[in-house]
Short mmCIF file of C-alpha atoms in Angstrom, two decimals:
data_model
loop_
_atom_site.label_atom_id
_atom_site.label_comp_id
_atom_site.label_asym_id
_atom_site.label_seq_id
_atom_site.Cartn_x
_atom_site.Cartn_y
_atom_site.Cartn_z
CA MET A 1 41.05 10.25 -16.40
CA PRO A 2 40.31 12.75 -18.48
CA ASP A 3 36.31 12.58 -20.30
CA SER A 4 37.27 13.18 -24.14
CA ARG A 5 33.54 12.85 -24.68
CA PRO A 6 31.93 15.80 -26.70
CA ARG A 7 30.81 18.75 -25.20
CA ARG A 8 27.72 21.24 -26.22
CA THR A 9 27.15 23.90 -23.55
CA PHE A 10 23.43 26.25 -23.96
CA ALA A 11 21.25 27.88 -22.74
CA VAL A 12 17.45 28.89 -22.98
CA ILE A 13 16.57 32.60 -23.62
CA SER A 14 12.53 32.98 -22.92
CA HIS A 15 10.17 35.36 -22.13
CA PRO A 16 8.37 34.77 -18.34
CA ASP A 17 5.59 31.85 -18.97
CA ALA A 18 7.16 30.33 -22.61
CA GLY A 19 7.81 27.37 -20.67
CA LYS A 20 11.57 27.82 -19.97
CA SER A 21 11.64 25.65 -16.98
CA THR A 22 9.40 23.05 -18.86
CA LEU A 23 11.40 22.61 -21.69
CA THR A 24 14.49 22.39 -19.30
CA GLU A 25 12.56 19.45 -17.50
CA ALA A 26 11.55 17.78 -20.74
CA LEU A 27 15.19 18.02 -22.21
CA ALA A 28 16.12 16.33 -18.26
CA LEU A 29 13.65 13.50 -19.00
CA HIS A 30 14.75 12.61 -22.55
CA ALA A 31 18.39 12.74 -21.45
CA ARG A 32 17.17 10.22 -18.91
CA ALA A 33 18.90 12.68 -16.37
CA ILE A 34 15.52 12.80 -14.04
CA ASN A 35 12.99 10.36 -14.34
CA GLU A 36 9.54 12.16 -14.49
CA ALA A 37 9.27 15.39 -14.83
CA GLY A 38 8.21 17.64 -12.09
CA ALA A 39 6.73 20.66 -14.04
CA VAL A 40 3.72 19.25 -15.16
CA HIS A 41 2.98 22.48 -14.57
CA GLY A 42 -0.47 23.36 -12.17
CA LYS A 43 -1.56 24.09 -8.90
CA GLY A 44 -2.07 21.88 -6.08
CA ASP A 45 0.63 19.11 -4.62
CA ARG A 46 2.11 18.95 -8.18
CA ARG A 47 6.00 18.83 -7.70
CA ALA A 48 8.43 21.82 -8.48
CA THR A 49 10.36 22.28 -11.14
CA VAL A 50 13.62 20.22 -10.11
CA SER A 51 15.61 23.81 -11.26
CA ASP A 52 14.24 26.09 -9.36
CA TRP A 53 15.44 26.09 -5.60
CA MET A 54 14.96 29.80 -3.44
CA ALA A 55 12.22 29.92 -1.79
CA MET A 56 10.25 32.53 -3.30
CA GLU A 57 10.99 30.94 -7.03
CA LYS A 58 8.83 27.04 -5.62
CA ALA A 59 6.45 30.73 -4.57
CA ARG A 60 5.83 32.39 -7.46
CA GLY A 61 6.57 29.16 -9.60
CA ILE A 62 9.30 31.32 -11.88
CA SER A 63 13.11 31.00 -12.00
CA ILE A 64 14.97 33.81 -10.21
CA THR A 65 19.35 32.00 -9.30
CA SER A 66 20.63 30.22 -12.39
CA ALA A 67 21.94 26.26 -12.25
CA ALA A 68 23.85 24.30 -14.53
CA LEU A 69 22.06 20.85 -15.34
CA GLN A 70 24.98 17.94 -17.08
CA PHE A 71 23.49 14.71 -18.31
CA VAL A 72 25.10 12.55 -21.55
CA TYR A 73 23.26 12.34 -24.56
CA ARG A 74 24.49 9.82 -28.02
CA ASP A 75 27.67 9.67 -26.13
CA HIS A 76 27.87 13.47 -25.90
CA VAL A 77 28.37 15.44 -22.60
CA VAL A 78 25.62 18.38 -22.96
CA ASN A 79 25.91 21.20 -20.19
CA LEU A 80 22.36 22.87 -20.03
CA VAL A 81 23.21 26.01 -18.09
CA ASP A 82 19.35 27.16 -16.37
CA THR A 83 18.63 30.90 -16.84
CA PRO A 84 16.27 32.79 -14.43
CA GLY A 85 12.91 33.52 -16.50
CA HIS A 86 11.42 36.62 -14.53
CA SER A 87 12.09 39.56 -16.45
CA ASP A 88 13.50 41.37 -13.06
CA PHE A 89 16.31 38.98 -13.18
CA SER A 90 17.74 39.70 -16.77
CA GLU A 91 21.47 41.05 -15.56
CA ASP A 92 21.67 36.96 -14.46
CA THR A 93 20.63 35.68 -17.68
CA TYR A 94 22.91 38.43 -20.11
CA ARG A 95 25.93 36.90 -17.41
CA VAL A 96 25.22 33.10 -18.01
CA LEU A 97 25.07 34.02 -21.74
CA SER A 98 28.85 34.93 -20.86
CA ALA A 99 29.34 31.47 -20.67
CA VAL A 100 27.75 29.09 -23.14
CA ASP A 101 28.47 28.42 -26.92
CA SER A 102 24.88 28.48 -28.02
CA ALA A 103 21.34 29.58 -27.04
CA VAL A 104 17.55 27.74 -27.77
CA MET A 105 15.19 30.36 -27.97
CA LEU A 106 11.89 29.54 -27.15
CA VAL A 107 9.32 31.63 -28.45
CA ASP A 108 5.39 30.98 -27.13
CA ALA A 109 3.22 29.91 -30.65
CA GLY A 110 0.35 32.27 -29.39
CA LYS A 111 2.73 35.56 -28.31
CA GLY A 112 5.47 35.44 -30.97
CA LEU A 113 8.70 37.43 -30.21
CA GLU A 114 7.98 38.79 -26.73
CA PRO A 115 10.36 42.27 -25.23
CA GLN A 116 12.07 40.74 -22.72
CA THR A 117 13.16 37.39 -25.54
CA LEU A 118 14.01 40.32 -28.12
CA LYS A 119 16.65 42.04 -25.08
CA LEU A 120 18.02 38.17 -24.66
CA PHE A 121 18.30 38.11 -27.94
CA ARG A 122 20.66 41.36 -28.51
CA VAL A 123 22.76 40.19 -25.97
CA CYS A 124 23.36 36.77 -27.68
CA ALA A 125 23.60 38.50 -30.80
CA LEU A 126 26.52 40.98 -28.50
CA ARG A 127 28.18 38.04 -27.70
CA GLY A 128 28.45 36.16 -31.22
CA ILE A 129 26.23 33.17 -29.64
CA PRO A 130 24.52 31.15 -32.42
CA VAL A 131 21.08 30.34 -31.97
CA ILE A 132 18.38 27.97 -32.59
CA THR A 133 14.79 28.39 -32.24
CA VAL A 134 11.79 26.80 -30.73
CA ILE A 135 8.60 27.27 -31.77
CA ASN A 136 7.20 26.41 -28.21
CA LYS A 137 3.15 25.23 -27.78
CA TRP A 138 2.06 24.06 -30.50
CA ASP A 139 -0.83 22.30 -28.83
CA ARG A 140 -2.12 25.70 -27.93
CA PRO A 141 -4.11 27.82 -30.19
CA GLY A 142 -1.62 30.22 -31.61
CA LEU A 143 0.08 32.90 -34.86
CA SER A 144 0.15 30.49 -38.17
CA ALA A 145 3.98 28.90 -38.63
CA LEU A 146 4.81 31.45 -41.50
CA GLY A 147 3.18 34.55 -40.40
CA LEU A 148 6.11 33.67 -37.14
CA MET A 149 9.05 32.89 -39.80
CA ASP A 150 8.40 36.19 -41.08
CA LEU A 151 8.13 38.09 -37.43
CA ILE A 152 11.07 36.18 -36.90
CA GLN A 153 13.53 37.53 -39.93
CA GLU A 154 11.88 41.36 -39.04
CA LYS A 155 12.38 41.37 -35.61
CA ILE A 156 15.42 39.91 -34.98
CA GLY A 157 16.90 40.39 -38.31
CA LEU A 158 18.23 36.93 -38.58
CA ARG A 159 16.81 34.04 -41.71
CA PRO A 160 14.33 31.52 -40.09
CA THR A 161 15.52 28.25 -41.79
CA PRO A 162 13.30 25.49 -40.70
CA LEU A 163 14.10 22.18 -40.18
CA THR A 164 10.94 20.70 -39.09
CA TRP A 165 7.24 22.20 -39.72
CA PRO A 166 4.01 21.54 -38.26
CA VAL A 167 1.83 18.93 -39.08
CA GLY A 168 -1.81 21.05 -38.18
CA GLU A 169 -2.04 24.08 -37.03
CA ALA A 170 -1.75 25.51 -34.05
CA GLY A 171 -3.86 23.84 -31.01
CA ASP A 172 -3.70 20.51 -33.40
CA PHE A 173 -0.55 19.56 -33.39
CA ARG A 174 -0.32 15.53 -35.04
CA GLY A 175 3.51 16.34 -35.36
CA VAL A 176 5.97 17.54 -37.59
CA LEU A 177 7.52 17.05 -40.56
CA ASP A 178 11.29 16.33 -40.46
CA ARG A 179 12.77 18.56 -43.44
CA ARG A 180 15.89 17.14 -43.95
CA THR A 181 14.46 13.76 -44.37
CA GLY A 182 10.85 14.39 -45.73
CA GLU A 183 9.04 11.86 -42.88
CA PHE A 184 6.49 12.76 -40.60
CA VAL A 185 7.31 12.31 -37.29
CA LYS A 186 4.08 11.29 -35.31
CA TYR A 187 3.33 12.13 -32.19
CA THR A 188 1.36 10.68 -29.11
CA ARG A 189 0.43 12.20 -25.87
CA THR A 190 1.40 11.03 -22.40
CA ALA A 191 -0.26 11.77 -19.27
CA GLY A 192 0.32 15.45 -18.86
CA GLY A 193 4.05 15.15 -20.59
CA ALA A 194 5.39 13.26 -17.15
CA THR A 195 6.69 11.00 -19.08
CA ARG A 196 8.58 10.71 -22.47
CA ALA A 197 5.97 11.03 -25.56
CA PRO A 198 6.95 8.66 -28.27
CA GLU A 199 6.64 9.50 -31.90
CA VAL A 200 6.57 7.16 -34.93
CA ARG A 201 8.66 7.89 -38.26
CA LEU A 202 6.45 7.44 -40.81
CA SER A 203 7.48 7.89 -44.33
CA PRO A 204 4.86 9.60 -47.07
CA ASP A 205 3.21 7.14 -48.02
CA GLU A 206 2.36 5.71 -44.67
CA VAL A 207 0.61 8.67 -43.60
CA GLY A 208 -2.56 7.58 -42.07
CA GLU A 209 -6.16 8.85 -44.00
CA ASP A 210 -6.95 10.79 -40.19
CA ASP A 211 -3.53 13.52 -40.87
CA ALA A 212 -3.48 12.97 -44.65
CA HIS A 213 -5.22 16.94 -44.91
CA VAL A 214 -2.84 18.49 -42.48
CA TRP A 215 0.40 16.33 -44.32
CA THR A 216 -0.56 17.48 -47.17
CA ASP A 217 -1.01 21.05 -46.45
CA ALA A 218 2.47 21.28 -44.27
CA VAL A 219 4.02 19.83 -47.60
CA GLU A 220 2.43 22.84 -49.56
CA GLU A 221 4.47 25.10 -47.12
CA HIS A 222 7.78 23.20 -46.67
CA GLU A 223 7.79 23.20 -50.62
CA LEU A 224 7.63 27.14 -50.73
CA LEU A 225 10.29 27.34 -47.82
CA GLY A 226 11.91 25.62 -50.15
CA LEU A 227 11.04 27.50 -52.90
CA ASP A 228 11.99 30.78 -50.91
CA GLU A 229 15.62 28.82 -50.01
CA ALA A 230 14.66 29.27 -46.32
CA ASP A 231 16.94 25.76 -45.82
CA HIS A 232 19.42 25.60 -43.38
CA ASP A 233 23.04 26.71 -44.10
CA GLN A 234 25.49 25.73 -41.27
CA ASP A 235 27.82 29.05 -41.63
CA ALA A 236 25.38 31.01 -42.00
CA PHE A 237 23.84 30.07 -38.46
CA LEU A 238 27.52 29.68 -37.28
CA ALA A 239 28.06 33.66 -38.29
CA GLY A 240 24.91 34.68 -36.54
CA ARG A 241 22.92 35.43 -39.97
CA THR A 242 20.38 32.93 -39.82
CA THR A 243 18.45 29.98 -36.76
CA PRO A 244 17.25 27.01 -37.43
CA VAL A 245 13.89 26.69 -36.41
CA MET A 246 11.81 23.67 -34.79
CA PHE A 247 8.39 23.03 -33.57
CA ALA A 248 7.76 21.18 -29.84
CA SER A 249 5.10 21.45 -27.58
CA ALA A 250 7.77 21.28 -23.82
CA LEU A 251 4.61 20.48 -21.85
CA GLN A 252 3.77 17.35 -24.18
CA ASN A 253 7.54 16.64 -24.83
CA PHE A 254 6.94 16.52 -28.00
CA GLY A 255 9.55 17.38 -30.80
CA VAL A 256 11.73 17.42 -27.48
CA ALA A 257 14.28 14.37 -28.62
CA GLN A 258 14.82 16.37 -31.92
CA LEU A 259 16.12 19.16 -30.24
CA LEU A 260 18.47 17.35 -28.37
CA ASP A 261 19.84 15.61 -31.67
CA LEU A 262 19.91 19.02 -33.51
CA LEU A 263 22.16 20.43 -30.71
CA LEU A 264 24.65 17.66 -30.98
CA ASP A 265 24.34 17.94 -34.68
CA LEU A 266 24.54 21.96 -35.50
CA ALA A 267 25.66 23.72 -31.88
CA PRO A 268 29.02 24.39 -31.71
CA ALA A 269 31.80 22.31 -29.32
CA PRO A 270 33.67 24.68 -27.03
CA GLY A 271 36.62 26.15 -28.96
CA ALA A 272 39.31 28.36 -28.00
CA ALA A 273 39.22 31.90 -26.16
CA GLU A 274 41.02 35.17 -26.56
CA GLY A 275 42.35 36.80 -23.04
CA VAL A 276 42.36 40.70 -22.84
CA ASP A 277 45.55 41.02 -23.88
CA GLY A 278 45.06 39.58 -26.95
CA SER A 279 46.31 35.72 -25.73
CA VAL A 280 44.89 32.62 -27.17
CA ARG A 281 43.86 29.71 -24.97
CA ARG A 282 43.16 26.68 -27.11
CA VAL A 283 40.89 24.03 -25.44
CA ALA A 284 43.44 20.82 -24.70
CA ASP A 285 45.94 24.41 -23.35
CA ASP A 286 46.48 24.12 -19.35
CA PHE A 287 43.47 24.79 -17.30
CA SER A 288 41.46 27.84 -16.76
CA ALA A 289 38.17 28.92 -16.46
CA PHE A 290 36.39 32.10 -15.53
CA VAL A 291 33.45 33.04 -12.79
CA PHE A 292 29.84 34.16 -14.27
CA LYS A 293 27.81 33.64 -11.17
CA VAL A 294 28.67 33.53 -7.37
CA GLN A 295 25.36 32.30 -5.08
CA SER A 296 25.18 32.42 -1.52
CA GLY A 297 22.45 30.66 1.12
CA MET A 298 21.61 27.59 -0.99
CA ASN A 299 22.29 25.20 2.27
CA ALA A 300 19.84 27.02 5.08
CA ALA A 301 21.46 25.62 7.65
CA HIS A 302 25.17 26.87 7.33
CA ARG A 303 26.91 29.84 5.64
CA ASP A 304 28.17 28.16 1.86
CA ARG A 305 29.19 30.58 -1.18
CA LEU A 306 29.18 28.47 -4.12
CA ALA A 307 31.33 30.36 -7.61
CA TYR A 308 29.98 29.24 -10.68
CA ALA A 309 33.05 28.56 -13.03
CA ARG A 310 32.65 27.68 -16.74
CA VAL A 311 36.03 26.11 -17.74
CA VAL A 312 37.72 27.47 -20.94
CA SER A 313 40.72 24.67 -21.61
CA GLY A 314 42.65 22.18 -19.51
CA THR A 315 41.14 19.20 -17.44
CA PHE A 316 40.12 20.62 -13.92
CA GLU A 317 40.61 17.94 -11.32
CA ARG A 318 39.32 18.35 -7.72
CA GLY A 319 42.09 19.43 -5.57
CA MET A 320 44.56 20.78 -7.81
CA VAL A 321 46.26 24.73 -7.01
CA VAL A 322 44.91 27.67 -9.81
CA THR A 323 46.02 30.86 -9.49
CA HIS A 324 43.47 33.62 -9.38
CA ALA A 325 44.43 35.80 -11.89
CA ALA A 326 43.23 39.45 -10.03
CA THR A 327 45.11 38.56 -6.72
CA GLY A 328 48.11 36.29 -8.50
CA ARG A 329 46.85 33.86 -5.22
CA PRO A 330 46.70 30.71 -4.98
CA PHE A 331 43.56 29.30 -4.75
CA ALA A 332 42.69 25.39 -3.53
CA THR A 333 40.11 23.81 -5.16
CA LYS A 334 39.09 21.31 -2.43
CA PHE A 335 35.25 20.79 -2.94
CA ALA A 336 34.16 21.42 -6.49
CA GLN A 337 30.59 20.83 -7.17
CA ALA A 338 27.69 20.53 -9.97
CA VAL A 339 24.54 21.77 -9.05
CA PHE A 340 21.34 21.66 -10.39
CA GLY A 341 18.93 23.23 -8.29
CA ARG A 342 19.46 22.21 -4.62
CA GLU A 343 21.19 18.80 -5.61
CA THR A 344 24.83 18.75 -5.54
CA THR A 345 27.32 16.57 -6.74
CA SER A 346 30.71 16.40 -5.92
CA VAL A 347 33.06 16.99 -8.65
CA GLU A 348 36.42 15.29 -9.89
CA THR A 349 37.18 16.26 -13.18
CA ALA A 350 35.50 18.25 -16.15
CA GLU A 351 36.46 19.38 -19.75
CA PRO A 352 36.06 22.61 -21.48
CA GLY A 353 32.42 23.26 -21.67
CA ASP A 354 31.56 21.75 -18.62
CA ILE A 355 30.17 24.82 -15.20
CA ILE A 356 31.85 23.77 -11.85
CA GLY A 357 30.99 24.86 -8.78
CA LEU A 358 33.34 26.16 -6.49
CA VAL A 359 32.66 25.80 -2.93
CA ASN A 360 33.65 28.69 -0.34
CA ALA A 361 35.29 30.88 -2.71
CA THR A 362 34.83 34.14 -0.52
CA ALA A 363 37.86 34.96 -2.76
CA LEU A 364 36.09 34.54 -6.39
CA ARG A 365 34.19 37.65 -7.80
CA VAL A 366 31.96 37.41 -10.97
CA GLY A 367 34.49 37.55 -14.05
CA ASP A 368 37.39 36.51 -12.51
CA THR A 369 39.83 34.19 -13.88
CA ILE A 370 41.60 31.08 -12.39
CA TYR A 371 44.16 29.41 -14.76
CA VAL A 372 47.29 27.06 -14.13
CA GLY A 373 50.57 27.53 -15.73
CA GLU A 374 51.01 30.31 -18.79
CA PRO A 375 49.19 33.64 -17.23
CA ILE A 376 45.47 34.13 -18.62
CA GLU A 377 42.64 37.05 -17.57
CA TYR A 378 39.67 36.74 -19.73
CA PRO A 379 37.45 39.68 -20.40
CA PRO A 380 35.19 40.45 -17.56
CA VAL A 381 31.44 39.77 -18.01
CA PRO A 382 30.01 43.18 -18.27
CA THR A 383 27.49 44.76 -16.25
CA PHE A 384 24.00 45.42 -17.57
CA ALA A 385 22.33 48.86 -17.41
CA PRO A 386 20.00 48.94 -14.33
CA GLU A 387 16.66 50.53 -14.52
CA HIS A 388 15.41 51.18 -10.97
CA PHE A 389 16.76 52.75 -8.06
CA VAL A 390 16.57 52.24 -4.41
CA THR A 391 18.40 53.85 -1.52
CA ALA A 392 18.73 51.58 1.51
CA SER A 393 19.36 51.85 5.61
CA ALA A 394 19.35 49.69 7.79
CA GLY A 395 16.16 48.92 9.35
CA ASP A 396 17.99 48.04 12.81
CA ILE A 397 20.91 51.11 13.64
CA GLY A 398 21.94 48.30 16.53
CA ARG A 399 22.77 45.60 13.42
CA TYR A 400 24.58 48.46 11.12
CA LYS A 401 27.97 46.22 11.10
CA GLN A 402 25.28 42.70 9.63
CA PHE A 403 23.81 45.69 7.18
CA ARG A 404 27.05 46.62 5.85
CA ARG A 405 28.34 42.69 5.35
CA GLY A 406 25.37 41.74 3.92
CA ILE A 407 24.90 44.14 1.13
CA GLU A 408 28.87 43.79 0.57
CA GLN A 409 28.30 39.58 -0.18
CA LEU A 410 25.02 41.00 -2.63
CA ASP A 411 27.62 43.10 -4.46
CA GLN A 412 30.08 40.63 -4.82
CA GLU A 413 27.16 38.09 -5.56
CA GLY A 414 25.91 40.91 -8.20
CA VAL A 415 22.40 40.20 -6.88
CA VAL A 416 22.50 44.20 -7.27
CA GLN A 417 24.53 46.89 -8.24
CA VAL A 418 25.86 48.81 -5.01
CA LEU A 419 26.26 52.47 -5.67
CA ARG A 420 28.27 54.73 -3.58
CA SER A 421 29.10 58.39 -3.15
CA ASP A 422 30.80 60.74 -0.78
CA LEU A 423 27.27 63.01 -0.17
CA ARG A 424 25.64 59.42 0.78
CA GLY A 425 27.70 58.22 2.70
CA ASP A 426 28.43 54.40 3.89
CA GLN A 427 25.12 54.30 5.58
CA ASN A 428 22.61 55.41 2.56
CA PRO A 429 23.92 52.89 -0.62
CA VAL A 430 22.17 53.37 -3.27
CA LEU A 431 20.88 49.94 -5.09
CA ALA A 432 20.35 50.15 -9.18
CA ALA A 433 18.02 46.55 -10.89
CA VAL A 434 17.25 45.37 -13.41
CA GLY A 435 14.25 44.58 -12.49
CA PRO A 436 12.36 45.36 -8.75
CA MET A 437 12.10 42.01 -7.56
CA GLN A 438 15.46 41.95 -7.14
CA PHE A 439 15.31 44.14 -4.23
CA GLU A 440 12.50 41.62 -2.70
CA VAL A 441 15.70 39.33 -3.37
CA VAL A 442 18.29 41.51 -1.40
CA GLU A 443 15.22 41.77 1.73
CA ASP A 444 14.55 38.67 2.09
CA ARG A 445 18.10 37.66 2.10
CA MET A 446 19.43 40.94 4.51
CA THR A 447 16.61 39.64 6.95
CA ASN A 448 17.11 35.70 6.89
CA GLU A 449 20.39 35.55 6.00
CA PHE A 450 21.94 37.92 7.56
CA ASN A 451 19.50 38.72 10.12
CA ALA A 452 19.54 42.37 9.33
CA PRO A 453 16.40 44.06 8.25
CA ILE A 454 16.98 46.81 5.81
CA ARG A 455 14.49 49.89 4.25
CA PHE A 456 14.34 51.32 1.26
CA SER A 457 13.65 54.49 -0.23
CA ARG A 458 12.51 54.66 -4.16
CA LEU A 459 14.55 56.98 -6.10
CA ASP A 460 13.24 58.53 -10.01
CA TYR A 461 15.82 58.02 -11.60
CA GLN A 462 15.25 55.98 -14.68
CA LEU A 463 18.63 55.20 -16.48
CA ALA A 464 22.32 55.21 -15.94
CA ARG A 465 25.10 56.19 -18.20
CA ARG A 466 28.79 55.03 -17.64
CA THR A 467 31.23 58.04 -17.69
CA ASP A 468 35.06 58.67 -16.04
CA ALA A 469 36.39 60.58 -13.25
CA ALA A 470 36.50 64.08 -15.61
CA GLY A 471 32.77 63.92 -16.53
CA ALA A 472 31.52 63.16 -12.87
CA GLU A 473 33.61 65.97 -11.85
CA ALA A 474 31.82 68.10 -14.88
CA LEU A 475 28.17 66.98 -13.71
CA ALA A 476 28.61 67.10 -10.20
CA GLY A 477 25.51 69.32 -8.74
CA MET A 478 23.57 69.49 -12.02
CA ARG A 479 19.67 69.12 -11.40
CA GLY A 480 17.90 65.89 -12.62
CA VAL A 481 21.63 64.11 -12.38
CA GLU A 482 23.46 62.11 -10.10
CA ILE A 483 26.79 60.48 -10.01
CA LEU A 484 27.70 57.53 -7.94
CA GLN A 485 30.03 54.85 -8.05
CA ARG A 486 29.71 50.98 -8.82
CA SER A 487 32.40 48.64 -6.13
CA ASP A 488 34.48 48.26 -9.18
CA GLY A 489 35.13 52.25 -9.59
CA THR A 490 32.81 53.17 -12.38
CA HIS A 491 31.47 56.49 -12.48
CA LEU A 492 27.77 55.52 -12.89
CA ALA A 493 25.29 59.34 -13.54
CA LEU A 494 21.49 58.52 -13.24
CA PHE A 495 19.16 60.33 -14.87
CA VAL A 496 16.15 61.01 -14.11
CA ASP A 497 14.17 60.76 -17.69
CA GLN A 498 15.70 59.66 -21.34
CA TRP A 499 15.11 63.16 -21.86
CA ARG A 500 17.41 64.77 -19.19
CA ALA A 501 19.91 62.36 -20.35
CA LYS A 502 19.57 63.42 -24.57
CA VAL A 503 19.75 67.15 -23.14
CA THR A 504 22.78 66.91 -21.13
CA ALA A 505 24.54 65.08 -23.31
CA ARG A 506 23.33 67.40 -26.50
CA ASP A 507 24.78 70.34 -23.70
CA HIS A 508 28.15 68.61 -22.86
CA PRO A 509 29.79 67.27 -26.10
CA ASP A 510 32.96 66.35 -24.19
CA VAL A 511 32.04 64.87 -21.51
CA LEU A 512 31.52 60.86 -21.46
CA LEU A 513 27.58 59.04 -21.62
CA GLU A 514 27.94 55.59 -22.56
CA ALA A 515 25.24 53.40 -22.59
CA LEU A 516 25.40 50.27 -20.80
CA PRO A 517 25.07 46.63 -22.55
CA ALA A 518 20.96 45.59 -22.76
CA GLY A 519 20.08 48.87 -21.81
CA GLY A 520 16.84 50.11 -23.08
CA GLY A 521 17.97 53.55 -24.79
#
């Protein structure tokens, strides 16, 4: 039976250490998807965050891969697509943003808008994704609330429209003033934020003596915001001109319930999508979905491969035979799963906005479309600008076959971009990454999963530009530039620095040299 409950599908974007995994836990806790938050962050025997599963993630306390958590709240089905928090894994995060309808931008109250957050926001803007801003860690000393509003306006060009306003400065978090009702939402702490924080709603007349002075300050600032017309406008939010703002402490579970309510009340539901040929698929049409991530190695006991797909239209039913748009061939969906961390559960049906994991989907690549009925193909998921480059070679020449197979699989998964040229040959492909830790993941998986030790040699290139066959020919052999080809046929020109790229573009105005999305220049 189709599940007709409304959907909300979103991701959390942030700089490393802004509290994204903690917020994921807190949201799940509030929705009762888990019983106790494992992310009472600290050392010793405290449990690992439920969304972090790769050994490297547990060891370093960062999110590297992406997972999807589904829970029910206020009779809505909420899909939280988890994203890597470490800046080296931002390409995977960029891909995740192709699968969501809105984003929560998590800002550290003590640090303001950091570089990684700004990069991710630019991808949201590129894709037209509305953004809700959460000022996190208000229970610790930090910047002033009004100062943070100025920073948001100045750095990302969106007008902040606070829906809640902090009662108490950063480090003295008593609760928030709900700007829509005028109430004081007072918080009480729980042990380390491991369970839902109780909150009490008080009218202005009920505010106690202990909180009276900070409440007065909050009311004055709230009135100032009103005079400045910094009030929520739903059309402006959906059009990407404003960002609703709320204040929270994910670690203490303060403000998390309000964020869930905001997502349901304000964030857009799944809508119609356009194919590459301009045709439109409405959510009620036949089933269609696109793959935004491919993941292997989730089960150490046997080789597995999971393709994560976002349902765009129609109802998915496990076992249905769909068409793979890239090949026109049928694809059986006998094994479909929902995945969060290492936990997998079988999926019988899924609706637009839901994320499904298709098991042993060897034919599927990132960006591929699957559908039933009328053919549709969605635009490809963009590949982002690499900034780090190495050559790779087999550490054991006797295991070259395993080396080749491993490199091919990691390329298909999008773990790194694999670049080749006739000059370098197949034995020494160039690996290109958004951040250098991606190479550590490659080394770890090549050694442990494919039993193919790998050697890297760093290249001095710093940026890549897309070119075409004519450009590749014109630039061949030029000093400080190398032409390579991705497995999808795209020609890339690698440059040693920005200066070389600019001079080459100036001296060869007829050659295509196009910056890739989310690149540094």
